[in-house]
Structures are given as structure tokens and as C-alpha cells.
Amino acid sequence: GAGVSQSPSNKVTEKGKDVELRCDPISGHTALYWYRQRLGQGLEFLIYFQGNSAPDKSGLPSDRFSAERTGESVSTLTIQRTQQEDSAVYLCASSTTSWADTQYFGPGTRLTVL
Amino acid sequence: KQEVTQIPAALSVPEGENLVLNCSFTDSAIYNLQWFRQDPGKGLTSLLLIQSSQREQTSGRLNASLDKSSGRSTLYIAASQPGDSATYLCAVPHGSGNTGKLIFGQGTTLQVKP
């Protein structure tokens, strides 16, 4: 079946612009996660959605970052007033019901802020 | 604070060799542990998930073991092939769980030479 998809695959933007990254989870997966991977660094957790519960936003690095999810479908990660340090690969993952399940990752969106 | 460490950071072996990748974690109160594979420029692929009550999991040529008391997991790859070349990551849920936050190691980059 279809896996997790993300768009765009690459995004180049100018410092100060807003960007939106999209994630389509595996159909039927109620849990969705966003991570960031900066060059030469490990994966950083950003945010976790689980069903209709309030999202775990503990990993968002600043108030310029926000994410939404409509029901159990698409999620968007928005970065406002982008900075060069936001350049990274943004990875989305989904799992069947919760954090206890295997997480399936998308291919990522490579964001470059000039 | 949970910290995950992977040793070695890089490994190069000839094709056909059996090898072991190591993962250690500082807080033994984990719910589960996952091993992932990441190919250059791509997302993560889940390889194995070991529940805290399990000691090992096997999938094909891969065998992952877990020793919670010592804070260690190993990924054993039998009869390595050039196609196994990738970065291997281990990850555990943050704290006692109930969060989407996975804590990742820095990864071991494996090169299998033909």
C-alpha cells in the first residue's frame, strides 16, 4: 500500500519568508509525527498528533513553528519568517494508533533558507 | 534525561562479513526500542521494533537484541551485502512513553564493499 508522502520534496526560500510543508500519512494511521534533521545532526522531534487529543508540541523550537492536522489525515508544518538555521530535512512519520507502535517515515522535505 | 549513543559512528566491511552495531541508552526504563535504516537523501525505514519485555527480534538477516538492565541493544547483520550500505539508527521513546517523541542515536554509517 501507499506509504507516507511529503511535499514538496525540496523547497528553497529566502530568509524571512513563510513556508508550508505537507504530510500525507498512511491511510488509517491515527498518530502522526514531525521531526527535523539538520546537516550532520541527529533527528529532533518537533510535534506529535494522536487522534483528537491535544498535540504534543514540546519539540517545536520557537513560536515561528506551528503544525495542524485535520482529523486523521493530512498535516501541514508551517514555519514563519524562516531563518537560515531552519535549513534541514523535515521528516514526517505515522503509526497505527500511538507512540508505542512502529513509526513509518516519509521521504522528507529538504528546506534550504538562503 | 535519556541519551542514546551509537558506536561506531562509521564502519566499513567487506561483503559477506557478519557485523554488530551497538546502541546504548542511559535510562533503562524504556517501553521499546526501534532500529531504522536511512539511505542517503531518503527517509527512515523501520527495521525492527523490540518491546521492553522481549530480548530479541529477527527479520531475515537482521537480529536485534535488547538488554534493558545494561542499557544496550545490538543489531546483528549476517552475511552483509553492498545493498546493506546505509546509516543505521536506534531510537527509544522519551521518558516513560505516552509521547510521540523518539530519542535517536547519531547513527552508524555502514559501508559494505563488494
mmCIF file of C-alpha atoms in Angstrom:
data_model
loop_
_atom_site.group_PDB
_atom_site.id
_atom_site.type_symbol
_atom_site.label_atom_id
_atom_site.label_comp_id
_atom_site.label_asym_id
_atom_site.label_seq_id
_atom_site.Cartn_x
_atom_site.Cartn_y
_atom_site.Cartn_z
ATOM 1 C CA GLY A 1 0.000 0.000 0.000
ATOM 2 C CA ALA A 2 0.923 3.657 -0.170
ATOM 3 C CA GLY A 3 3.411 4.881 2.362
ATOM 4 C CA VAL A 4 3.813 8.281 3.968
ATOM 5 C CA SER A 5 4.173 11.004 1.370
ATOM 6 C CA GLN A 6 5.538 14.511 1.770
ATOM 7 C CA SER A 7 5.542 17.558 -0.427
ATOM 8 C CA PRO A 8 7.392 19.357 -1.716
ATOM 9 C CA SER A 9 10.471 17.159 -1.816
ATOM 10 C CA ASN A 10 12.668 20.238 -1.989
ATOM 11 C CA LYS A 11 11.986 23.825 -1.032
ATOM 12 C CA VAL A 12 14.297 26.781 -1.416
ATOM 13 C CA THR A 13 13.173 30.018 0.160
ATOM 14 C CA GLU A 14 14.531 33.374 1.159
ATOM 15 C CA LYS A 15 15.139 34.358 4.731
ATOM 16 C CA GLY A 16 12.034 35.916 6.245
ATOM 17 C CA LYS A 17 9.533 34.097 4.039
ATOM 18 C CA ASP A 18 6.903 31.685 5.348
ATOM 19 C CA VAL A 19 6.847 28.068 4.189
ATOM 20 C CA GLU A 20 4.320 25.244 4.416
ATOM 21 C CA LEU A 21 5.304 21.601 4.343
ATOM 22 C CA ARG A 22 2.737 18.886 3.789
ATOM 23 C CA CYS A 23 2.492 15.319 5.033
ATOM 24 C CA ASP A 24 0.044 12.617 3.962
ATOM 25 C CA PRO A 25 0.141 9.742 6.452
ATOM 26 C CA ILE A 26 -0.621 6.115 5.740
ATOM 27 C CA SER A 27 -4.378 5.694 5.483
ATOM 28 C CA GLY A 28 -5.886 4.660 8.801
ATOM 29 C CA HIS A 29 -2.930 5.752 10.903
ATOM 30 C CA THR A 30 -4.139 7.902 13.760
ATOM 31 C CA ALA A 31 -0.734 9.029 15.019
ATOM 32 C CA LEU A 32 1.454 11.477 13.110
ATOM 33 C CA TYR A 33 4.862 12.931 13.926
ATOM 34 C CA TRP A 34 7.168 15.625 12.596
ATOM 35 C CA TYR A 35 10.951 15.520 13.002
ATOM 36 C CA ARG A 36 13.799 17.707 11.803
ATOM 37 C CA GLN A 37 17.235 16.545 10.698
ATOM 38 C CA ARG A 38 19.850 19.241 10.295
ATOM 39 C CA LEU A 39 23.002 18.525 8.354
ATOM 40 C CA GLY A 40 25.381 16.385 10.379
ATOM 41 C CA GLN A 41 22.997 16.184 13.313
ATOM 42 C CA GLY A 42 20.572 13.642 14.648
ATOM 43 C CA LEU A 43 16.811 13.666 14.324
ATOM 44 C CA GLU A 44 14.944 16.136 16.505
ATOM 45 C CA PHE A 45 11.327 15.570 17.490
ATOM 46 C CA LEU A 46 9.055 18.506 16.696
ATOM 47 C CA ILE A 47 5.401 17.582 17.265
ATOM 48 C CA TYR A 48 3.083 14.565 17.717
ATOM 49 C CA PHE A 49 -0.608 14.257 16.848
ATOM 50 C CA GLN A 50 -2.666 11.375 18.206
ATOM 51 C CA GLY A 51 -6.274 11.184 17.149
ATOM 52 C CA ASN A 52 -8.335 14.005 18.596
ATOM 53 C CA SER A 53 -6.045 14.561 21.575
ATOM 54 C CA ALA A 54 -4.178 17.814 22.038
ATOM 55 C CA PRO A 55 -0.893 17.574 20.126
ATOM 56 C CA ASP A 56 2.432 17.236 21.918
ATOM 57 C CA LYS A 57 4.213 20.379 20.806
ATOM 58 C CA SER A 58 7.129 20.051 23.181
ATOM 59 C CA GLY A 59 9.702 19.798 20.403
ATOM 60 C CA LEU A 60 8.819 22.930 18.456
ATOM 61 C CA PRO A 61 11.932 25.138 18.635
ATOM 62 C CA SER A 62 10.182 28.504 18.575
ATOM 63 C CA ASP A 63 6.810 30.149 18.089
ATOM 64 C CA ARG A 64 7.649 30.550 14.414
ATOM 65 C CA PHE A 65 6.873 26.858 14.041
ATOM 66 C CA SER A 66 3.322 25.535 14.031
ATOM 67 C CA ALA A 67 1.554 22.466 12.737
ATOM 68 C CA GLU A 68 -2.003 21.435 12.067
ATOM 69 C CA ARG A 69 -3.738 18.207 11.331
ATOM 70 C CA THR A 70 -7.297 17.776 10.162
ATOM 71 C CA GLY A 71 -8.782 14.671 11.713
ATOM 72 C CA GLU A 72 -6.677 11.666 10.845
ATOM 73 C CA SER A 73 -5.492 12.939 7.511
ATOM 74 C CA VAL A 74 -3.110 15.500 6.130
ATOM 75 C CA SER A 75 -0.821 17.569 8.308
ATOM 76 C CA THR A 76 0.940 20.815 7.493
ATOM 77 C CA LEU A 77 4.002 22.198 9.209
ATOM 78 C CA THR A 78 4.335 25.959 8.872
ATOM 79 C CA ILE A 79 7.498 27.919 9.503
ATOM 80 C CA GLN A 80 7.052 31.661 9.632
ATOM 81 C CA ARG A 81 9.786 34.202 8.978
ATOM 82 C CA THR A 82 12.278 31.497 8.078
ATOM 83 C CA GLN A 83 15.868 31.760 9.275
ATOM 84 C CA GLN A 84 18.973 30.119 7.861
ATOM 85 C CA GLU A 85 19.159 27.795 10.855
ATOM 86 C CA ASP A 86 15.793 26.362 9.792
ATOM 87 C CA SER A 87 17.539 24.708 6.833
ATOM 88 C CA ALA A 88 17.107 20.981 7.346
ATOM 89 C CA VAL A 89 15.277 17.913 6.156
ATOM 90 C CA TYR A 90 11.817 17.783 7.694
ATOM 91 C CA LEU A 91 10.563 14.250 8.141
ATOM 92 C CA CYS A 92 7.026 13.140 8.799
ATOM 93 C CA ALA A 93 6.046 9.746 10.210
ATOM 94 C CA SER A 94 2.822 7.978 11.069
ATOM 95 C CA SER A 95 1.894 4.959 13.148
ATOM 96 C CA THR A 96 -1.188 2.838 13.630
ATOM 97 C CA THR A 97 -2.530 4.112 16.905
ATOM 98 C CA SER A 98 0.100 5.648 19.135
ATOM 99 C CA TRP A 99 3.711 6.277 20.046
ATOM 100 C CA ALA A 100 4.052 2.616 21.082
ATOM 101 C CA ASP A 101 3.750 1.427 17.500
ATOM 102 C CA THR A 102 6.297 1.287 14.713
ATOM 103 C CA GLN A 103 6.728 4.675 13.073
ATOM 104 C CA TYR A 104 6.744 4.746 9.268
ATOM 105 C CA PHE A 105 8.618 7.673 7.761
ATOM 106 C CA GLY A 106 8.115 9.682 4.615
ATOM 107 C CA PRO A 107 10.976 10.689 2.299
ATOM 108 C CA GLY A 108 11.261 14.139 3.824
ATOM 109 C CA THR A 109 11.247 17.716 2.589
ATOM 110 C CA ARG A 110 14.632 19.347 2.192
ATOM 111 C CA LEU A 111 14.296 23.002 3.154
ATOM 112 C CA THR A 112 17.021 25.465 2.230
ATOM 113 C CA VAL A 113 16.797 29.012 3.520
ATOM 114 C CA LEU A 114 19.042 31.429 1.653
ATOM 115 C CA LYS B 1 17.444 12.783 30.628
ATOM 116 C CA GLN B 2 17.531 9.944 28.124
ATOM 117 C CA GLU B 3 20.572 9.873 25.868
ATOM 118 C CA VAL B 4 21.169 7.382 23.076
ATOM 119 C CA THR B 5 24.652 6.622 21.813
ATOM 120 C CA GLN B 6 25.698 4.531 18.857
ATOM 121 C CA ILE B 7 29.126 3.061 18.341
ATOM 122 C CA PRO B 8 30.900 3.012 15.985
ATOM 123 C CA ALA B 9 29.974 6.158 14.064
ATOM 124 C CA ALA B 10 31.160 4.549 10.840
ATOM 125 C CA LEU B 11 32.036 1.060 9.745
ATOM 126 C CA SER B 12 33.442 -0.379 6.529
ATOM 127 C CA VAL B 13 33.451 -4.110 5.937
ATOM 128 C CA PRO B 14 33.942 -6.471 3.002
ATOM 129 C CA GLU B 15 30.917 -8.182 1.557
ATOM 130 C CA GLY B 16 29.904 -11.369 3.336
ATOM 131 C CA GLU B 17 31.100 -10.367 6.770
ATOM 132 C CA ASN B 18 28.873 -10.631 9.815
ATOM 133 C CA LEU B 19 28.756 -7.441 11.837
ATOM 134 C CA VAL B 20 27.329 -5.907 15.000
ATOM 135 C CA LEU B 21 26.111 -2.364 15.532
ATOM 136 C CA ASN B 22 25.790 -1.081 19.072
ATOM 137 C CA CYS B 23 23.267 1.193 20.724
ATOM 138 C CA SER B 24 23.294 2.270 24.360
ATOM 139 C CA PHE B 25 20.787 4.311 26.339
ATOM 140 C CA THR B 26 21.137 5.968 29.732
ATOM 141 C CA ASP B 27 17.639 5.412 31.152
ATOM 142 C CA SER B 28 16.750 1.723 31.221
ATOM 143 C CA ALA B 29 13.027 2.407 31.784
ATOM 144 C CA ILE B 30 12.192 2.195 28.104
ATOM 145 C CA TYR B 31 8.953 0.969 26.604
ATOM 146 C CA ASN B 32 10.501 -0.269 23.384
ATOM 147 C CA LEU B 33 13.449 0.274 21.054
ATOM 148 C CA GLN B 34 13.423 0.652 17.313
ATOM 149 C CA TRP B 35 16.129 0.195 14.712
ATOM 150 C CA PHE B 36 15.865 2.169 11.494
ATOM 151 C CA ARG B 37 17.807 2.365 8.268
ATOM 152 C CA GLN B 38 18.350 5.625 6.391
ATOM 153 C CA ASP B 39 19.611 5.729 2.827
ATOM 154 C CA PRO B 40 21.263 8.940 1.587
ATOM 155 C CA GLY B 41 18.713 11.604 0.749
ATOM 156 C CA LYS B 42 15.816 9.456 1.874
ATOM 157 C CA GLY B 43 13.601 8.961 4.876
ATOM 158 C CA LEU B 44 13.874 6.267 7.511
ATOM 159 C CA THR B 45 12.828 2.668 7.075
ATOM 160 C CA SER B 46 11.820 0.775 10.182
ATOM 161 C CA LEU B 47 13.766 -2.464 10.526
ATOM 162 C CA LEU B 48 12.831 -3.919 13.898
ATOM 163 C CA LEU B 49 10.899 -2.894 16.989
ATOM 164 C CA ILE B 50 11.674 -4.667 20.250
ATOM 165 C CA GLN B 51 9.247 -4.364 23.121
ATOM 166 C CA SER B 52 10.746 -3.945 26.590
ATOM 167 C CA SER B 53 9.545 -7.434 27.514
ATOM 168 C CA GLN B 54 11.418 -9.007 24.608
ATOM 169 C CA ARG B 55 15.068 -9.899 24.389
ATOM 170 C CA GLU B 56 15.393 -10.106 20.635
ATOM 171 C CA GLN B 57 13.678 -9.763 17.290
ATOM 172 C CA THR B 58 14.653 -11.235 13.961
ATOM 173 C CA SER B 59 13.883 -10.264 10.398
ATOM 174 C CA GLY B 60 15.733 -12.072 7.652
ATOM 175 C CA ARG B 61 19.460 -11.467 8.060
ATOM 176 C CA LEU B 62 18.862 -8.970 10.857
ATOM 177 C CA ASN B 63 18.719 -9.775 14.544
ATOM 178 C CA ALA B 64 18.264 -7.145 17.220
ATOM 179 C CA SER B 65 18.787 -7.847 20.893
ATOM 180 C CA LEU B 66 17.814 -5.806 23.913
ATOM 181 C CA ASP B 67 19.288 -5.823 27.404
ATOM 182 C CA LYS B 68 17.370 -3.227 29.388
ATOM 183 C CA SER B 69 19.300 -3.697 32.594
ATOM 184 C CA SER B 70 22.574 -2.787 30.953
ATOM 185 C CA GLY B 71 21.036 -0.170 28.679
ATOM 186 C CA ARG B 72 22.171 -1.815 25.469
ATOM 187 C CA SER B 73 20.871 -3.056 22.169
ATOM 188 C CA THR B 74 22.744 -4.627 19.297
ATOM 189 C CA LEU B 75 21.839 -5.059 15.663
ATOM 190 C CA TYR B 76 23.449 -8.093 14.101
ATOM 191 C CA ILE B 77 23.664 -8.245 10.309
ATOM 192 C CA ALA B 78 24.559 -11.617 8.874
ATOM 193 C CA ALA B 79 26.347 -12.114 5.570
ATOM 194 C CA SER B 80 26.470 -8.420 4.760
ATOM 195 C CA GLN B 81 25.785 -7.238 1.202
ATOM 196 C CA PRO B 82 26.599 -3.976 -0.618
ATOM 197 C CA GLY B 83 22.874 -3.185 -0.501
ATOM 198 C CA ASP B 84 23.116 -3.035 3.285
ATOM 199 C CA SER B 85 25.193 0.147 2.978
ATOM 200 C CA ALA B 86 23.251 2.866 4.799
ATOM 201 C CA THR B 87 23.075 4.685 8.110
ATOM 202 C CA TYR B 88 21.521 2.673 10.915
ATOM 203 C CA LEU B 89 19.715 4.477 13.722
ATOM 204 C CA CYS B 90 18.323 3.268 17.004
ATOM 205 C CA ALA B 91 15.636 5.145 18.906
ATOM 206 C CA VAL B 92 13.671 4.907 22.156
ATOM 207 C CA PRO B 93 10.532 6.748 23.290
ATOM 208 C CA HIS B 94 11.144 9.716 25.517
ATOM 209 C CA GLY B 95 10.623 9.129 29.222
ATOM 210 C CA SER B 96 8.014 6.559 30.197
ATOM 211 C CA GLY B 97 6.278 6.887 26.903
ATOM 212 C CA ASN B 98 2.868 8.366 26.136
ATOM 213 C CA THR B 99 4.578 10.795 23.822
ATOM 214 C CA GLY B 100 5.476 10.701 20.181
ATOM 215 C CA LYS B 101 8.962 11.862 20.927
ATOM 216 C CA LEU B 102 11.604 9.362 19.922
ATOM 217 C CA ILE B 103 15.158 9.922 21.102
ATOM 218 C CA PHE B 104 17.546 8.928 18.326
ATOM 219 C CA GLY B 105 21.181 7.983 18.376
ATOM 220 C CA GLN B 106 23.550 9.705 15.960
ATOM 221 C CA GLY B 107 23.666 6.600 13.795
ATOM 222 C CA THR B 108 26.260 4.213 12.439
ATOM 223 C CA THR B 109 27.123 4.666 8.765
ATOM 224 C CA LEU B 110 27.840 1.287 7.242
ATOM 225 C CA GLN B 111 29.673 0.676 4.007
ATOM 226 C CA VAL B 112 29.800 -2.849 2.629
ATOM 227 C CA LYS B 113 32.400 -3.190 -0.074
ATOM 228 C CA PRO B 114 31.907 -5.671 -2.924
#
